[in-house]
Amino acid sequence: MIQAKAELQLALARAVAQLAPDHPVTPVFESPKQAAHGDLAITVAMQLAKPLKSNPRAVAETLVATLNAQPEVQRWVSALEIAGPGFINLRLSPAAKQAVVAEVRQAGAKFGCQPANGQKLMVEFVSANPTGPLHVGHGRNAALGDSVSALFESQGWAVTREFYYNDAGVQIATLATSTQCRLKGLKPGDADWPEAAYNGDYIADIAEAFKARQTVSADDRSFTASGDPDDLEGIRQFAVAYLRHEQDLDLQAFGVHFDNYFLESSLYTEKRVEKTVDLLNASGKTYEEGGALWLRTTDYGDDKDRVMRKSDGTYTYFLPDVAYHISKWERGYTKVIDVLGTDHHGSIARVRGGLQAAGVGIAPGYPDYLLYKMITVMRDGQEVKLGKRAGGYVTLRDLIEWTSRDAVRFFLVSRKADTEFTFDIDLALKQNDENPVFYVQYAHARICSVLTKAAEQGHDDAAIAAADLSLLTAPSELALMLKLADYPAMLSSAARDLAPHDVAFYLRDLAAAYHGYYAAERFLVDDAALARARLALLDATRQVLRNALALLGVSAPNAMSRDQPAAETA
């Protein structure tokens, strides 16, 4: 069906060019609002009516006549119907839908993927300073960033996953002094305990490890403790390495890896911040006021000008952000996606404005942003605010241990990123159709069970590969094949729109189509030819479920059990 849709797209373009040679448009197929209206919809007649000085329905009638003369339409289309003022509903032939089974089985794990396009993309995500365990908000960031990375990889991009953090500054200084206080026997609540200190039990763990002169290693750094409670610099370096190691453990448990780590402090040691100031001064877009150095970001759409350097000589956060993104550009990443909480929305215009003012050739609108809202964790109908590791908040590792990696990965991308999300622990633990990740994974496991029984009955891969797919004509079969064929276009649009939730939506729809098929038809029927055709369809469905789950970092189990198993037959 993928080939059929591609051929029909060419036929539509050819027919429109023939109908309106002086009015170039790019016609596309759309999905009908109701399945009963057809398989594909054409709306180009509405666009052409005005330039052709005709009414849309008359244009549609002419276009249908032109399309019916196209050999691709004669091969793959069973009907073209005009509806309303000029909509055209297209019904695919059974052969067009059946073709997707062989296409999926031939492509396997690559079904829906595009060849390498020679373009580089950086996705910067998580980017949490090592001051404590990763919280559930970091978890949503990680799930979104990793899924978006996988989506772009499926579309042929060479993707680099980057983690940006600071190993110096106020937060890290507070981490070091908090650990030092623990080393000297102080604890939260004591009279001498600093008000700004970090209170989590993990600070005591760091202090104990430092006292024992342990060596800790993270993906990007390693450090051996001196054990000296007066060695504040050594405490700082050890605490950073310790918490970076803890972050690595959290991310490994979550199935997320990074290709590169970038230190904010390197922007200063390598003079990148100073060079950025020089670039912005040279642009003529800066001015002095009140002893501070300002940038005219209003010239680039910001709501007000921004301070670059405060009157005390220190830089604002905005300036290193600009320097960092210039570094991304200079490293050859002409497309960059930053995954950030919605509380960073105000920084978008100022960073983009700073990059434009720097005059280094960066295109407007750089970088792209995927913004997400924080999540609320619920259990037994009550909000969970305290975790066992951090004390004051629920950590990512808490959530994984309370439920599962698969549940957390799926749930955290199951809604649009910029909408609030409630993570229901009780729902995530259910082993029934109420739990969306179980519902999808169970479809895969169910297929595996049927295919195992089929193999025991002598249906081998060679026989299934040679199946007569023209026998797949039941309504539930046609609906399932149509949903399989939607997968490549869904991947393309999900990447374009930075919308990994579309993959989760698709998976639920595909699982529903399969479960409906399971309820409507038997697979291991006496008619061997029909059984083989149905097994081929099941195998293709299993493959697409596995492919889409992998994009979200979710496993595809071969066997599962339900809380309340229903009677099942193959």
XYZ file of C-alpha atoms in Angstrom:
570
model
C 0.000 0.000 0.000
C 2.933 2.334 0.532
C 3.807 1.910 -3.126
C 0.151 2.324 -4.072
C -0.147 5.616 -2.177
C 3.077 6.901 -3.714
C 1.850 6.052 -7.221
C -1.534 7.612 -6.535
C 0.164 10.778 -5.286
C 1.960 11.067 -8.626
C -1.281 10.426 -10.488
C -3.049 13.139 -8.496
C -0.276 15.650 -9.176
C -0.380 14.804 -12.871
C -4.164 15.150 -13.031
C -4.136 18.519 -11.241
C -1.387 19.808 -13.552
C -3.484 18.743 -16.533
C -6.595 20.385 -15.113
C -4.942 23.664 -14.068
C -1.603 24.065 -15.875
C -1.425 27.805 -15.137
C -2.168 27.446 -11.423
C 0.490 25.268 -9.784
C -0.548 23.687 -6.490
C 0.780 20.715 -4.556
C -2.169 18.409 -3.937
C -2.012 15.985 -1.022
C -4.144 13.181 0.306
C -5.817 13.752 3.646
C -7.465 11.384 6.087
C -11.285 11.494 6.022
C -12.891 12.660 9.241
C -15.016 9.519 9.237
C -13.789 6.111 8.089
C -17.122 5.455 6.366
C -16.379 8.260 3.911
C -13.433 6.419 2.371
C -9.750 5.732 2.813
C -8.277 9.001 1.504
C -9.687 12.475 0.912
C -8.837 15.032 -1.788
C -9.665 18.713 -1.174
C -7.701 20.398 -3.955
C -10.883 21.190 -5.907
C -11.701 23.755 -3.220
C -8.335 25.441 -3.800
C -8.676 25.485 -7.576
C -12.245 26.755 -7.820
C -11.385 30.455 -7.548
C -8.417 30.572 -9.972
C -10.384 28.419 -12.456
C -13.461 30.649 -12.023
C -15.679 27.653 -11.427
C -17.552 26.165 -8.497
C -15.713 23.533 -6.429
C -18.087 20.701 -7.263
C -17.672 21.236 -11.002
C -13.891 21.252 -10.540
C -14.177 18.037 -8.518
C -16.230 16.374 -11.283
C -13.611 17.247 -13.886
C -10.786 16.108 -11.609
C -12.487 12.752 -10.947
C -12.879 12.183 -14.682
C -9.196 13.017 -15.209
C -8.125 10.767 -12.348
C -10.167 7.824 -13.602
C -8.110 7.910 -16.798
C -4.858 7.483 -14.870
C -3.466 3.908 -14.909
C -2.460 4.096 -11.236
C -6.031 4.958 -10.262
C -7.383 2.118 -12.379
C -4.990 -0.249 -10.600
C -5.342 0.813 -6.971
C -8.708 2.590 -6.565
C -12.125 0.993 -6.295
C -14.140 4.232 -6.209
C -13.882 8.037 -6.359
C -16.899 9.782 -4.836
C -17.741 13.486 -4.696
C -19.220 14.744 -1.442
C -20.516 18.094 -0.267
C -19.352 21.206 -2.104
C -16.361 19.534 -3.768
C -14.639 16.991 -1.546
C -13.444 13.812 -3.222
C -13.411 10.598 -1.212
C -11.167 7.843 -2.494
C -11.696 4.177 -1.710
C -8.674 1.965 -2.172
C -8.994 -1.444 -3.731
C -8.438 -4.478 -1.483
C -5.209 -5.176 -3.415
C -3.817 -1.786 -2.422
C -4.448 -2.488 1.247
C -3.196 -6.075 1.083
C 0.137 -4.964 -0.388
C 1.212 -3.433 2.929
C 1.578 -6.873 4.516
C 4.396 -7.854 2.178
C 5.923 -4.360 2.404
C 6.146 -4.551 6.187
C 7.503 -8.096 6.250
C 10.143 -7.255 3.656
C 11.329 -4.050 5.392
C 11.178 -5.467 8.923
C 12.655 -3.119 11.526
C 13.259 -0.519 8.797
C 9.582 -0.246 7.811
C 8.627 3.416 7.845
C 12.243 4.589 7.957
C 13.866 6.852 5.400
C 17.410 6.516 3.986
C 20.211 8.666 5.372
C 19.800 12.275 4.229
C 23.314 13.473 5.064
C 22.029 16.038 7.589
C 23.122 16.475 11.219
C 20.806 17.191 14.110
C 21.555 17.844 17.773
C 18.925 17.183 20.417
C 19.877 18.709 23.753
C 17.822 17.358 26.612
C 17.735 16.570 30.349
C 20.718 18.947 30.920
C 20.273 18.785 34.699
C 22.934 20.290 36.931
C 24.361 17.585 39.239
C 22.900 18.909 42.470
C 20.570 16.014 43.287
C 18.728 12.980 41.878
C 16.770 13.395 38.659
C 13.133 14.200 39.381
C 10.038 13.159 37.422
C 10.176 16.374 35.378
C 13.632 15.343 34.193
C 12.053 12.008 33.360
C 9.502 13.623 31.033
C 12.331 15.617 29.462
C 14.371 12.434 28.942
C 11.455 10.486 27.469
C 10.589 13.317 25.074
C 14.177 14.020 24.030
C 15.089 10.404 23.412
C 11.876 9.726 21.473
C 12.309 12.824 19.295
C 15.900 11.731 18.625
C 14.686 8.290 17.563
C 12.005 9.834 15.345
C 14.554 11.930 13.469
C 16.881 8.948 13.166
C 13.998 7.087 11.514
C 13.787 9.938 8.994
C 17.439 9.656 7.979
C 19.062 12.277 10.220
C 22.403 11.737 11.951
C 21.383 12.615 15.510
C 23.646 13.629 18.402
C 22.177 13.517 21.902
C 23.826 16.159 24.092
C 23.683 16.785 27.855
C 24.624 20.330 28.985
C 25.373 21.066 32.618
C 27.311 23.287 34.990
C 29.997 21.972 37.351
C 30.554 25.389 38.944
C 28.429 28.325 40.072
C 26.084 28.941 42.996
C 24.198 25.624 42.895
C 27.391 23.584 42.809
C 28.912 25.691 45.583
C 25.827 24.948 47.696
C 26.235 21.246 46.928
C 29.860 21.355 48.105
C 29.142 23.247 51.334
C 26.138 20.979 52.092
C 28.381 17.919 51.737
C 31.096 19.551 53.834
C 28.596 20.255 56.603
C 27.597 16.581 56.617
C 31.279 15.616 56.798
C 31.641 17.811 59.881
C 28.742 16.119 61.629
C 25.974 18.622 60.936
C 22.535 17.618 59.704
C 19.330 19.392 58.620
C 17.648 20.981 61.626
C 20.864 21.704 63.487
C 21.430 25.311 64.530
C 24.505 25.657 62.335
C 22.964 23.971 59.285
C 22.909 26.565 56.424
C 19.449 27.678 55.395
C 20.275 27.301 51.673
C 21.841 23.830 52.061
C 20.445 20.735 50.340
C 18.613 18.519 52.836
C 18.166 15.214 50.983
C 19.623 11.991 52.368
C 21.746 11.733 49.225
C 24.009 14.482 50.661
C 24.846 12.182 53.579
C 25.591 9.376 51.073
C 28.040 11.642 49.228
C 29.724 12.618 52.490
C 30.142 8.979 53.555
C 31.654 8.064 50.181
C 34.016 11.051 50.337
C 35.057 10.158 53.859
C 35.827 6.600 52.664
C 38.051 8.056 49.918
C 36.099 6.334 47.199
C 36.620 6.819 43.472
C 33.477 7.598 41.488
C 33.213 7.481 37.704
C 30.521 8.932 35.468
C 30.246 8.816 31.693
C 32.199 12.046 31.377
C 34.345 12.334 34.546
C 36.030 10.453 37.393
C 37.376 11.610 40.769
C 38.976 10.110 43.885
C 38.091 11.636 47.269
C 40.789 12.859 49.614
C 38.662 12.244 52.696
C 39.686 15.638 54.110
C 36.586 17.600 55.280
C 38.474 20.873 54.796
C 39.196 20.092 51.115
C 36.260 22.091 49.758
C 37.473 22.018 46.128
C 37.983 18.251 46.366
C 34.499 17.912 47.896
C 33.051 19.936 45.015
C 34.673 17.797 42.329
C 33.793 14.564 44.113
C 30.168 15.580 44.690
C 29.743 16.532 41.032
C 31.228 13.215 39.871
C 29.130 11.305 42.417
C 25.860 12.876 41.305
C 26.766 12.630 37.620
C 27.290 8.901 38.272
C 23.877 8.769 39.962
C 22.326 10.532 36.967
C 23.967 7.977 34.680
C 22.426 5.150 36.711
C 19.001 6.789 36.504
C 19.297 7.298 32.765
C 20.605 3.785 32.176
C 17.623 2.415 34.093
C 15.462 4.570 31.807
C 17.157 3.350 28.639
C 18.582 6.771 27.698
C 22.147 7.432 26.564
C 24.040 10.543 25.500
C 26.688 10.986 22.843
C 28.247 14.099 24.334
C 28.418 16.107 27.552
C 29.044 19.851 27.407
C 30.177 21.861 30.431
C 28.847 25.378 30.890
C 32.131 26.223 32.616
C 33.989 25.507 29.345
C 32.261 28.528 27.819
C 34.281 30.645 30.245
C 37.567 28.723 30.251
C 37.590 28.734 26.438
C 36.663 32.443 26.343
C 33.484 31.717 24.369
C 31.391 34.061 26.503
C 33.885 36.904 26.021
C 33.988 36.256 22.274
C 30.190 36.368 22.178
C 30.215 39.752 23.941
C 32.697 41.009 21.338
C 30.452 39.773 18.505
C 27.382 41.441 19.973
C 29.220 44.703 20.627
C 30.518 44.688 17.059
C 26.959 44.255 15.762
C 25.981 47.672 17.103
C 23.054 46.129 18.965
C 24.349 46.744 22.495
C 24.225 49.770 24.751
C 25.208 50.792 28.294
C 22.566 51.838 30.807
C 22.687 51.929 34.600
C 26.180 50.476 34.562
C 24.922 47.334 32.776
C 25.452 46.156 29.192
C 22.200 45.576 27.295
C 21.300 43.874 24.002
C 18.532 45.254 21.785
C 16.621 41.960 21.580
C 13.443 43.948 20.834
C 14.868 44.360 17.320
C 14.325 40.593 16.968
C 10.831 40.235 18.415
C 11.564 40.118 22.168
C 9.182 42.023 24.432
C 12.016 44.016 26.018
C 15.783 44.457 25.748
C 17.898 42.116 27.860
C 20.831 42.627 30.196
C 23.977 40.809 29.080
C 26.379 41.971 31.765
C 25.151 43.239 35.121
C 26.511 46.332 36.806
C 28.679 44.165 39.091
C 30.463 42.756 36.022
C 28.890 39.278 36.112
C 27.022 37.855 33.139
C 23.336 36.933 33.073
C 22.244 33.385 32.166
C 21.116 34.637 28.785
C 24.653 35.319 27.555
C 26.171 31.839 28.053
C 23.033 30.409 26.411
C 23.840 32.448 23.298
C 27.499 31.403 23.431
C 26.507 27.752 23.816
C 24.251 27.850 20.769
C 26.923 29.531 18.693
C 29.095 26.552 19.682
C 26.409 24.178 18.404
C 26.286 26.038 15.105
C 30.074 26.070 14.755
C 30.121 22.309 15.330
C 28.042 21.883 12.190
C 24.567 21.464 13.672
C 22.412 23.596 11.413
C 19.342 22.063 13.078
C 19.095 21.908 16.860
C 16.214 20.949 19.148
C 16.238 21.994 22.810
C 13.874 20.171 25.187
C 12.939 22.507 28.042
C 10.203 23.076 30.593
C 7.556 25.638 29.711
C 9.013 27.893 32.426
C 11.832 28.590 29.939
C 9.419 29.981 27.346
C 10.564 33.522 28.002
C 14.133 32.683 27.012
C 13.264 31.678 23.458
C 12.994 35.152 21.925
C 16.060 36.494 23.724
C 18.311 33.554 22.745
C 17.152 33.652 19.133
C 17.567 37.421 19.101
C 21.086 37.131 20.512
C 22.001 34.583 17.855
C 20.731 36.853 15.102
C 22.577 39.854 16.521
C 25.841 37.883 16.712
C 25.933 37.849 12.911
C 27.568 34.450 12.470
C 25.159 33.247 9.784
C 22.633 31.457 11.975
C 19.196 31.264 10.366
C 16.194 32.930 12.080
C 14.206 30.559 14.265
C 17.292 28.693 15.472
C 17.125 26.592 17.597
C 13.828 24.686 17.658
C 12.253 24.162 21.057
C 10.139 21.352 22.459
C 8.557 22.700 25.647
C 6.889 20.487 28.227
C 4.897 20.948 31.401
C 5.658 19.263 34.690
C 3.773 16.228 35.912
C 1.783 15.317 39.004
C 2.233 11.859 40.518
C -0.876 10.246 42.028
C -1.408 7.070 44.080
C -4.608 5.939 45.799
C -6.218 9.157 44.618
C -3.682 11.324 46.434
C -0.784 13.371 45.094
C 2.621 11.897 45.932
C 5.029 14.701 46.819
C 7.789 12.948 48.736
C 10.219 10.360 47.433
C 12.531 8.054 49.327
C 15.792 9.354 47.830
C 15.466 13.112 47.492
C 13.136 13.706 50.404
C 11.392 16.764 48.992
C 10.328 15.377 45.606
C 9.647 12.201 43.655
C 12.651 11.073 41.658
C 12.716 9.376 38.286
C 14.161 6.263 39.913
C 11.327 6.261 42.475
C 8.793 6.202 39.639
C 10.586 3.411 37.778
C 10.841 1.295 40.942
C 7.189 1.881 41.861
C 5.949 0.918 38.365
C 8.276 -0.072 35.504
C 10.559 1.501 32.951
C 8.109 0.661 30.170
C 5.193 2.316 31.944
C 7.161 5.467 32.708
C 8.590 5.768 29.185
C 5.174 5.295 27.559
C 3.133 7.400 29.968
C 5.484 10.396 29.805
C 5.089 10.758 26.022
C 1.425 9.761 25.861
C 0.178 13.354 25.877
C 1.235 16.518 24.085
C 4.349 17.833 25.755
C 2.901 21.255 26.523
C -0.103 19.848 28.394
C -0.168 19.011 32.076
C 0.045 15.319 32.841
C -0.969 13.244 35.829
C 0.982 10.028 36.291
C -1.381 7.554 37.940
C 0.737 4.887 39.652
C -2.287 2.635 40.224
C -3.154 2.745 36.525
C 0.441 2.022 35.517
C 0.389 -1.145 37.653
C -2.806 -2.558 36.182
C -2.457 -5.606 33.979
C -5.561 -4.993 31.886
C -6.849 -2.881 29.030
C -7.277 0.224 31.209
C -3.498 0.583 31.243
C -2.516 1.984 27.811
C 0.993 0.530 27.738
C -0.321 -2.891 28.782
C -3.019 -2.626 26.095
C -0.394 -2.064 23.399
C 2.150 -4.574 24.682
C -0.553 -7.199 25.130
C -1.422 -6.928 21.440
C 2.179 -7.846 20.625
C 2.234 -10.708 23.135
C -1.099 -12.006 21.849
C 0.258 -12.158 18.297
C 3.377 -13.967 19.496
C 1.172 -16.558 21.182
C -0.811 -17.176 17.990
C 2.333 -17.419 15.860
C 3.868 -19.887 18.309
C 0.770 -22.094 18.053
C 0.879 -21.759 14.274
C 4.493 -22.938 14.164
C 3.556 -25.951 16.296
C 0.883 -26.772 13.720
C 3.379 -26.660 10.852
C 2.915 -23.136 9.510
C 6.556 -22.233 8.832
C 7.981 -18.885 7.747
C 8.394 -19.930 4.126
C 4.729 -20.885 3.843
C 3.613 -17.636 5.498
C 5.874 -15.614 3.192
C 4.189 -17.223 0.175
C 0.674 -16.558 1.476
C -2.065 -15.441 -0.909
C -2.842 -12.013 0.539
C -5.852 -11.517 -1.746
C -7.776 -13.699 0.739
C -7.632 -10.888 3.327
C -11.013 -9.286 2.666
C -12.789 -9.262 6.033
C -13.687 -5.739 7.226
C -11.473 -6.062 10.311
C -8.585 -7.188 8.096
C -8.953 -4.260 5.716
C -9.138 -1.828 8.649
C -5.988 -3.303 10.224
C -4.042 -3.141 6.959
C -5.087 0.459 6.440
C -3.756 1.307 9.914
C -0.438 -0.440 9.171
C -0.088 1.659 6.036
C -0.488 4.863 8.070
C 2.751 4.196 9.964
C 5.355 5.792 7.620
C 3.375 9.024 7.202
C 2.740 9.156 10.945
C 6.491 8.928 11.628
C 7.232 11.715 9.167
C 4.638 14.091 10.621
C 5.552 13.227 14.232
C 9.189 14.152 13.535
C 8.235 17.325 11.686
C 5.886 18.463 14.466
C 8.159 17.340 17.351
C 5.233 15.197 18.472
C 6.292 11.831 19.930
C 2.824 11.584 21.482
C 1.588 10.840 17.955
C 3.485 7.546 18.135
C 1.732 6.670 21.399
C -1.645 7.584 19.881
C -0.879 5.490 16.806
C 0.131 2.502 18.936
C -3.160 2.587 20.811
C -5.082 2.790 17.541
C -3.094 -0.069 15.996
C -3.567 -2.206 19.105
C -7.307 -1.467 19.005
C -7.458 -2.507 15.348
C -5.673 -5.755 16.171
C -7.780 -6.539 19.252
C -10.871 -5.894 17.109
C -9.546 -8.299 14.487
C -8.824 -10.874 17.206
C -12.416 -10.644 18.419
C -13.912 -10.815 14.927
C -11.988 -13.647 13.252
C -10.250 -16.926 13.973
C -6.716 -17.248 12.627
C -5.829 -20.936 12.655
C -8.770 -21.966 10.494
C -9.144 -25.224 8.558
C -8.561 -23.392 5.270
C -4.755 -23.526 5.215
C -4.403 -20.795 2.573
C -6.575 -18.383 4.560
C -4.725 -19.272 7.771
C -1.378 -18.456 6.156
C -2.665 -15.109 4.858
C -3.942 -14.187 8.303
C -0.691 -15.245 9.927
C 1.199 -13.007 7.484
C -1.022 -10.094 8.538
C -0.399 -10.887 12.195
C 3.343 -11.021 11.634
C 3.269 -7.624 9.895
C 1.232 -6.164 12.761
C 3.681 -7.572 15.303
C 6.551 -5.945 13.408
C 4.979 -2.476 13.340
C 4.028 -2.689 17.024
C 7.630 -3.599 17.842
C 9.031 -0.820 15.633
C 6.853 1.887 17.156
C 7.409 0.735 20.740
C 11.168 0.785 20.153
C 10.977 4.433 19.081
C 9.535 5.238 22.515
C 12.094 3.090 24.347
C 9.426 0.556 25.353
C 9.862 -3.215 25.159
C 7.687 -5.600 23.152
C 7.120 -8.666 25.371
C 6.465 -12.034 23.774
C 4.243 -13.190 26.642
C 2.046 -11.392 29.198
C -0.748 -12.250 31.601
C -3.856 -10.252 32.430
C -5.407 -9.411 35.775
C -8.664 -10.958 34.596
C -7.844 -13.247 31.669
C -10.609 -13.574 29.137
C -11.355 -16.738 27.213
C -9.167 -16.733 24.149
C -8.944 -18.865 21.064
C -6.635 -18.712 18.109
